Short mmCIF file of C-alpha atoms in Angstrom, two decimals:
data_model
loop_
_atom_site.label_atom_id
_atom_site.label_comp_id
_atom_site.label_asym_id
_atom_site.label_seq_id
_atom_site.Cartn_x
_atom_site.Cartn_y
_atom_site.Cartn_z
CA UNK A 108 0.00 0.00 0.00
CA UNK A 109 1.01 3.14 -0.81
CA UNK A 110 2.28 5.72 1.94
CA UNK A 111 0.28 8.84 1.86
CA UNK A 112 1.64 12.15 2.94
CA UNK A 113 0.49 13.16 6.69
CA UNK A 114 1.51 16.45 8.40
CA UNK A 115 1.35 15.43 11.90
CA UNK A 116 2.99 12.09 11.12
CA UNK A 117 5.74 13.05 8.41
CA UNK A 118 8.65 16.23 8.31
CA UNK A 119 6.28 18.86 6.25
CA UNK A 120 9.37 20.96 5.65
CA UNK A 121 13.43 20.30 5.95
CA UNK A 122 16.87 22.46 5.19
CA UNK A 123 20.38 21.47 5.14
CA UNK A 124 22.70 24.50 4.76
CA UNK A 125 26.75 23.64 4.38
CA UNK A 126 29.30 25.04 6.74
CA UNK A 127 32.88 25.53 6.46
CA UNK A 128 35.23 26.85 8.80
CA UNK A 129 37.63 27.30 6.99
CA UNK A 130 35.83 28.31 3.63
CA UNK A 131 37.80 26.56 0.76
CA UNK A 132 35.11 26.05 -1.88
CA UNK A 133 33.87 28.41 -3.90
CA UNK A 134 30.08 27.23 -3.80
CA UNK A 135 27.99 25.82 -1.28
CA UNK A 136 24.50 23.91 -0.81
CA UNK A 137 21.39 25.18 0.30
CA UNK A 138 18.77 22.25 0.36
CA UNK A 139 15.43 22.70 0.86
CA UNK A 140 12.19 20.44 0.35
CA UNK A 141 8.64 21.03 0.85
CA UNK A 142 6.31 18.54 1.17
CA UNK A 143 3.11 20.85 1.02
CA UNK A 144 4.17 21.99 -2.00
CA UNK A 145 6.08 18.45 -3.34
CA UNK A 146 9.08 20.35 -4.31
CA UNK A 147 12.73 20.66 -3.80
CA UNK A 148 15.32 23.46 -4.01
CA UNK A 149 18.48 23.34 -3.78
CA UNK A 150 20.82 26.73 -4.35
CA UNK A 151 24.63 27.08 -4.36
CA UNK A 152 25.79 29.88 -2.17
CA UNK A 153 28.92 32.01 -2.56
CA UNK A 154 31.19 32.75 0.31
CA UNK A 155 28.79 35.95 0.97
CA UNK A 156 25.75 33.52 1.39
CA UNK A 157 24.60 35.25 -1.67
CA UNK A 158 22.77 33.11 -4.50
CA UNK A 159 24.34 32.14 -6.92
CA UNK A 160 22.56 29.04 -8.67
CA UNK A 161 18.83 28.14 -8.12
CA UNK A 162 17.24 25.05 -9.33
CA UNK A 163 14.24 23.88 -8.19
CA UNK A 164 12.85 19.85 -8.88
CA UNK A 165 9.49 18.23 -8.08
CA UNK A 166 9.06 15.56 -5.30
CA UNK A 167 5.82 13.74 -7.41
CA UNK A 168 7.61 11.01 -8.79
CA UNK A 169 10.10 10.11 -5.34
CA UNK A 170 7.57 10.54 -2.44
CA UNK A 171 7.50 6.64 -2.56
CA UNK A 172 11.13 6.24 -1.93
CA UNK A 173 11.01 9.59 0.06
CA UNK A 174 8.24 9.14 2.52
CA UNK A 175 9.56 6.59 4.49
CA UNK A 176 12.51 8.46 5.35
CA UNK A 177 10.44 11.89 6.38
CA UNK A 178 8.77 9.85 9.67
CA UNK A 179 8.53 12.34 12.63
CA UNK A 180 9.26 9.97 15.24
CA UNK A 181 12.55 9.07 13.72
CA UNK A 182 13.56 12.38 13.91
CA UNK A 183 12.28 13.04 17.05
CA UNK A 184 14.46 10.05 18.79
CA UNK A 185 17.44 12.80 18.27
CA UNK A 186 15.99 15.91 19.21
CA UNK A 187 18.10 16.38 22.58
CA UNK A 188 21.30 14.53 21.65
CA UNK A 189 24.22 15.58 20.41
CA UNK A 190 26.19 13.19 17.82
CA UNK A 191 28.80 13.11 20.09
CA UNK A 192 26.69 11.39 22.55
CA UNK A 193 25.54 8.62 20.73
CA UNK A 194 27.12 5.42 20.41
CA UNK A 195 28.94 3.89 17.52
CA UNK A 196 29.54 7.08 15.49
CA UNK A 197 32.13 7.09 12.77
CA UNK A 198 34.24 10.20 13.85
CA UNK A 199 33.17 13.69 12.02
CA UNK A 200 33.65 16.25 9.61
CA UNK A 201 36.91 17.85 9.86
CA UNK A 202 35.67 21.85 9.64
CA UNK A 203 32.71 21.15 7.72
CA UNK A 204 29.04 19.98 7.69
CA UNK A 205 25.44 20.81 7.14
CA UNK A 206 22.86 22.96 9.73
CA UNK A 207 19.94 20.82 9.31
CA UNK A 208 16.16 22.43 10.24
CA UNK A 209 12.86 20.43 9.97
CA UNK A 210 9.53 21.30 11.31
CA UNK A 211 5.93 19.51 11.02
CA UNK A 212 2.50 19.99 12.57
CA UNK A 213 2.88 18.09 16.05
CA UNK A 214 2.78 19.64 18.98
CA UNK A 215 6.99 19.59 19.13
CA UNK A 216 7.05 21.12 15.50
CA UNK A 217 10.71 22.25 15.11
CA UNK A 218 14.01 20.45 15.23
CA UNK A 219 17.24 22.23 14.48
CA UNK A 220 20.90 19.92 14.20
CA UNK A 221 24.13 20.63 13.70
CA UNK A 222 25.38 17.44 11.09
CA UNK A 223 28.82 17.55 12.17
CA UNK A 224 29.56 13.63 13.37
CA UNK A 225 29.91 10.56 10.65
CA UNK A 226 27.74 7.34 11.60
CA UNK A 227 28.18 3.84 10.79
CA UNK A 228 25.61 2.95 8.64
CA UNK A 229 23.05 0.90 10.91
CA UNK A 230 23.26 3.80 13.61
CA UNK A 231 22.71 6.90 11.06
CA UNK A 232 19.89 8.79 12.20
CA UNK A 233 16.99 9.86 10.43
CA UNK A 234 18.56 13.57 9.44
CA UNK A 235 21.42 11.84 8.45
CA UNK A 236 19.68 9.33 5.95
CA UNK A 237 17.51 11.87 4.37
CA UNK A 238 21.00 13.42 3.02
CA UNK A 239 21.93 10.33 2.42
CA UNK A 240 19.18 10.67 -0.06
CA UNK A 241 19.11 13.68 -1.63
CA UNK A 242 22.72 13.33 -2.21
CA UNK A 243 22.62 9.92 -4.14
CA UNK A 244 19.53 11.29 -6.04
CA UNK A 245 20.51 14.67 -6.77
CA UNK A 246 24.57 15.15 -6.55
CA UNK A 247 25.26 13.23 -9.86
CA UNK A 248 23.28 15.14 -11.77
CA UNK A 249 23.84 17.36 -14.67
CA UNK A 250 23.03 20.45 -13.51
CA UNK A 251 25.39 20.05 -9.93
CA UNK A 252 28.00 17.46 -11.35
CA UNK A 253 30.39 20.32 -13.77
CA UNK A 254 30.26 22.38 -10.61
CA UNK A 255 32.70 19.36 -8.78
CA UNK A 256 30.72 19.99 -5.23
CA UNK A 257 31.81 18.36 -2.42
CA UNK A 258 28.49 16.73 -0.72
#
């Protein structure tokens, strides 16, 4: 059966925005999806957060494959830890990373992560698999792949 889009039970909105510390690349990713809307954007940002490449793709044909990822209660399990604090991580990004923002319709409807620590791959969370995601659907394409981002 086919899993329908619910706003109290699913992420309704979600943003990943790339740090650096040290800023080395030229470009960086804005990501954002909307799941009112069944869209996603993602922009490349120069070093003065200014835009400076906007493209924007429709979520219709990959809310089957997307859906299951976007459950609430997976990303609520991580609301109050840190990735420090949880067991079996894989070390972290050396300077670098992704602000990550999602909100819903609950009652709790806003969660806000730094993505700075590398998992194992059965202990990823549920922020961490949703960029999982996007990047094996979206980083290879044409539009992002002459650009030689760093994901």
């Amino acid at each position: 059966m086919e899993e329908r889009f619910d706003k109290k039970k699913h992420v309704c909105k979600f943003y990943f925005k790339k740090y650096e510390q040290y800023p080395s690349a030229t470009l960086r990713q804005y990501i954002s999806g909307n799941l009112y809307l069944k869209e996603l954007k993602i922009e490349l940002l120069d070093r003065d957060d200014r835009v400076t490449v906007s493209v924007g793709f429709s979520l219709e044909e990959q809310l089957d494959t997307l859906l299951p990822l976007l459950h609430w209660e997976d990303f609520e399990k991580s609301r109050d830890t840190s990735g420090y604090e949880q067991k079996n991580n894989g070390g972290y990004r050396d300077g670098w990373g992704y602000d990550f923002l999602c909100m819903n319709e609950s009652g709790y409807p806003l969660i806000r992560k730094r993505l700075d620590v590398l998992y194992n791959e059965k202990n990823k969370p549920a922020y961490e698999k949703l960029l999982d995601w996007m990047v094996a659907q979206y980083s290879k394409r044409d539009e992002f792949k002459k650009m030689k981002l760093q994901w």
